PDB file of C-alpha atoms in Angstrom:
ATOM      1  CA  MET A 142     143.619 -15.846  80.383  1.00  0.00           C
ATOM      2  CA  TYR A 143     147.210 -16.183  81.019  1.00  0.00           C
ATOM      3  CA  ALA A 144     148.886 -15.668  84.356  1.00  0.00           C
ATOM      4  CA  ARG A 145     150.971 -12.775  82.972  1.00  0.00           C
ATOM      5  CA  ASP A 146     147.707 -10.986  82.034  1.00  0.00           C
ATOM      6  CA  ASN A 147     146.780 -10.673  85.699  1.00  0.00           C
ATOM      7  CA  VAL A 148     150.145  -9.310  86.832  1.00  0.00           C
ATOM      8  CA  ALA A 149     150.232  -5.525  87.030  1.00  0.00           C
ATOM      9  CA  THR A 150     153.647  -3.995  86.822  1.00  0.00           C
ATOM     10  CA  ALA A 151     154.655  -1.153  89.052  1.00  0.00           C
ATOM     11  CA  GLY A 152     154.371   1.161  86.098  1.00  0.00           C
ATOM     12  CA  ASP A 153     150.740   0.180  85.553  1.00  0.00           C
ATOM     13  CA  ARG A 154     149.836   1.318  89.060  1.00  0.00           C
ATOM     14  CA  GLN A 155     151.919   4.498  89.185  1.00  0.00           C
ATOM     15  CA  GLN A 156     151.404   6.135  85.799  1.00  0.00           C
ATOM     16  CA  PRO A 157     147.962   7.272  84.685  1.00  0.00           C
ATOM     17  CA  PRO A 158     147.201   6.722  81.020  1.00  0.00           C
ATOM     18  CA  THR A 159     148.166   9.367  78.589  1.00  0.00           C
ATOM     19  CA  SER A 160     145.577  11.306  76.647  1.00  0.00           C
ATOM     20  CA  ALA A 161     146.509   9.344  73.520  1.00  0.00           C
ATOM     21  CA  GLN A 162     146.024   6.041  75.315  1.00  0.00           C
ATOM     22  CA  VAL A 163     142.616   7.149  76.571  1.00  0.00           C
ATOM     23  CA  GLU A 164     141.471   8.308  73.168  1.00  0.00           C
ATOM     24  CA  THR A 165     142.676   5.098  71.495  1.00  0.00           C
ATOM     25  CA  ALA A 166     140.878   3.056  74.174  1.00  0.00           C
ATOM     26  CA  VAL A 167     137.695   5.063  73.767  1.00  0.00           C
ATOM     27  CA  THR A 168     137.737   4.511  70.007  1.00  0.00           C
ATOM     28  CA  ALA A 169     138.250   0.748  70.510  1.00  0.00           C
ATOM     29  CA  LEU A 170     135.357   0.590  73.002  1.00  0.00           C
ATOM     30  CA  ARG A 171     133.063   2.615  70.704  1.00  0.00           C
ATOM     31  CA  MET A 172     133.723   0.041  68.031  1.00  0.00           C
ATOM     32  CA  LEU A 173     132.827  -2.807  70.422  1.00  0.00           C
ATOM     33  CA  ALA A 174     129.539  -0.951  71.240  1.00  0.00           C
ATOM     34  CA  ASP A 175     127.990  -1.948  67.949  1.00  0.00           C
ATOM     35  CA  PRO A 176     126.271  -5.430  67.953  1.00  0.00           C
ATOM     36  CA  THR A 177     127.428  -6.275  64.469  1.00  0.00           C
ATOM     37  CA  ARG A 178     131.054  -5.288  65.039  1.00  0.00           C
ATOM     38  CA  LEU A 179     131.099  -7.185  68.288  1.00  0.00           C
ATOM     39  CA  ARG A 180     129.802 -10.301  66.541  1.00  0.00           C
ATOM     40  CA  LEU A 181     132.410  -9.805  63.762  1.00  0.00           C
ATOM     41  CA  LEU A 182     135.188  -9.638  66.322  1.00  0.00           C
ATOM     42  CA  TRP A 183     133.807 -12.766  68.051  1.00  0.00           C
ATOM     43  CA  GLU A 184     134.094 -14.641  64.807  1.00  0.00           C
ATOM     44  CA  LEU A 185     137.561 -13.224  64.036  1.00  0.00           C
ATOM     45  CA  ARG A 186     139.159 -13.947  67.426  1.00  0.00           C
ATOM     46  CA  GLU A 187     139.848 -17.573  66.495  1.00  0.00           C
ATOM     47  CA  GLY A 188     141.149 -17.030  62.959  1.00  0.00           C
ATOM     48  CA  GLU A 189     140.821 -15.519  59.546  1.00  0.00           C
ATOM     49  CA  HIS A 190     137.632 -15.221  57.534  1.00  0.00           C
ATOM     50  CA  ASP A 191     136.564 -13.449  54.398  1.00  0.00           C
ATOM     51  CA  VAL A 192     133.481 -11.194  53.998  1.00  0.00           C
ATOM     52  CA  THR A 193     131.291 -13.990  52.562  1.00  0.00           C
ATOM     53  CA  THR A 194     131.845 -16.214  55.593  1.00  0.00           C
ATOM     54  CA  LEU A 195     131.417 -13.332  57.969  1.00  0.00           C
ATOM     55  CA  THR A 196     128.203 -12.226  56.308  1.00  0.00           C
ATOM     56  CA  ALA A 197     126.738 -15.684  56.935  1.00  0.00           C
ATOM     57  CA  ALA A 198     128.036 -15.872  60.468  1.00  0.00           C
ATOM     58  CA  VAL A 199     126.685 -12.603  61.700  1.00  0.00           C
ATOM     59  CA  GLY A 200     123.517 -12.504  59.643  1.00  0.00           C
ATOM     60  CA  ALA A 201     124.056  -8.985  58.223  1.00  0.00           C
ATOM     61  CA  ALA A 202     124.081  -7.713  54.648  1.00  0.00           C
ATOM     62  CA  ARG A 203     127.378  -7.970  52.804  1.00  0.00           C
ATOM     63  CA  PRO A 204     127.707  -4.163  52.309  1.00  0.00           C
ATOM     64  CA  ALA A 205     127.088  -3.590  56.083  1.00  0.00           C
ATOM     65  CA  VAL A 206     129.735  -6.220  56.973  1.00  0.00           C
ATOM     66  CA  SER A 207     132.214  -4.639  54.618  1.00  0.00           C
ATOM     67  CA  GLN A 208     131.596  -1.196  56.166  1.00  0.00           C
ATOM     68  CA  HIS A 209     131.960  -2.484  59.725  1.00  0.00           C
ATOM     69  CA  LEU A 210     135.145  -4.294  58.777  1.00  0.00           C
ATOM     70  CA  GLY A 211     136.470  -0.993  57.360  1.00  0.00           C
ATOM     71  CA  LYS A 212     135.772   0.753  60.629  1.00  0.00           C
ATOM     72  CA  LEU A 213     137.348  -2.055  62.618  1.00  0.00           C
ATOM     73  CA  LEU A 214     140.423  -1.809  60.377  1.00  0.00           C
ATOM     74  CA  LEU A 215     140.690   1.934  60.882  1.00  0.00           C
ATOM     75  CA  ALA A 216     140.395   1.453  64.695  1.00  0.00           C
ATOM     76  CA  GLY A 217     143.287  -1.085  64.602  1.00  0.00           C
ATOM     77  CA  LEU A 218     141.118  -3.896  65.955  1.00  0.00           C
ATOM     78  CA  VAL A 219     141.379  -6.186  62.863  1.00  0.00           C
ATOM     79  CA  SER A 220     144.045  -6.801  60.289  1.00  0.00           C
ATOM     80  CA  SER A 221     143.606  -7.954  56.769  1.00  0.00           C
ATOM     81  CA  ARG A 222     145.591  -9.707  54.049  1.00  0.00           C
ATOM     82  CA  ARG A 223     144.950 -10.560  50.421  1.00  0.00           C
ATOM     83  CA  GLU A 224     144.828 -14.136  49.243  1.00  0.00           C
ATOM     84  CA  GLY A 225     144.206 -14.020  45.561  1.00  0.00           C
ATOM     85  CA  ARG A 226     140.954 -12.137  45.035  1.00  0.00           C
ATOM     86  CA  ARG A 227     139.801 -12.631  48.620  1.00  0.00           C
ATOM     87  CA  VAL A 228     140.579 -10.450  51.585  1.00  0.00           C
ATOM     88  CA  LEU A 229     140.974 -12.300  54.839  1.00  0.00           C
ATOM     89  CA  TYR A 230     140.322 -10.526  58.181  1.00  0.00           C
ATOM     90  CA  ARG A 231     141.433 -11.515  61.705  1.00  0.00           C
ATOM     91  CA  ALA A 232     141.332  -9.854  65.171  1.00  0.00           C
ATOM     92  CA  ARG A 233     144.519  -7.950  65.590  1.00  0.00           C
ATOM     93  CA  GLY A 234     146.523  -9.462  68.398  1.00  0.00           C
ATOM     94  CA  GLY A 235     146.007 -11.222  71.626  1.00  0.00           C
ATOM     95  CA  HIS A 236     144.751  -8.094  73.454  1.00  0.00           C
ATOM     96  CA  VAL A 237     141.843  -7.688  71.075  1.00  0.00           C
ATOM     97  CA  ARG A 238     141.011 -11.415  71.212  1.00  0.00           C
ATOM     98  CA  ARG A 239     141.146 -11.405  75.035  1.00  0.00           C
ATOM     99  CA  LEU A 240     139.174  -8.173  75.304  1.00  0.00           C
ATOM    100  CA  VAL A 241     136.351  -9.624  73.200  1.00  0.00           C
ATOM    101  CA  THR A 242     136.395 -12.907  75.113  1.00  0.00           C
ATOM    102  CA  GLU A 243     136.331 -11.134  78.502  1.00  0.00           C
ATOM    103  CA  VAL A 244     133.427  -8.823  77.425  1.00  0.00           C
ATOM    104  CA  PHE A 245     131.310 -11.958  76.772  1.00  0.00           C
ATOM    105  CA  HIS A 246     132.471 -13.636  80.065  1.00  0.00           C
ATOM    106  CA  ALA A 247     131.401 -10.458  81.919  1.00  0.00           C
ATOM    107  CA  ALA A 248     128.057 -10.514  80.149  1.00  0.00           C
ATOM    108  CA  ASP A 249     127.558 -14.183  81.126  1.00  0.00           C
ATOM    109  CA  HIS A 250     128.198 -13.315  84.790  1.00  0.00           C
ATOM    110  CA  HIS A 251     125.847 -10.450  84.539  1.00  0.00           C
ATOM    111  CA  LEU A 252     123.075 -12.549  82.968  1.00  0.00           C
ATOM    112  CA  THR A 253     123.461 -15.701  85.048  1.00  0.00           C
ATOM    113  CA  GLY A 254     124.332 -14.120  88.373  1.00  0.00           C
ATOM    114  CA  ALA A 255     127.530 -16.122  88.508  1.00  0.00           C
ATOM    115  CA  PRO A 256     129.901 -14.823  91.209  1.00  0.00           C
ATOM    116  CA  GLU A 257     132.605 -12.457  90.053  1.00  0.00           C
ATOM    117  CA  HIS A 258     136.232 -13.518  90.223  1.00  0.00           C
ATOM    118  CA  ASP A 259     139.584 -11.987  89.581  1.00  0.00           C
TER     119      ASP A 259
END
């Protein structure tokens, strides 16, 4: 994590989230609640991959991986680009990459009993 990620601005503490922000966050968290999608985002947080690579990495059927990627695209958690006949996917931005990483760090703390930290 970067130091700037831990710094809350005055606006963060004073203004509650808007309805649109809450709905968008809920949609993102719903997408993360599926094991295959969470595994896909874990793979995509470090760079671009195509469906064939992702299928092998997460151990799911190709049609299922394609459907999950479509949902992640619609939710704005991944982006894609064409390279010839292949479509390459990646986690969309640092917020998504850090969110996925933090979810797994929190899971580690829960599973190992490691002390919490800020």
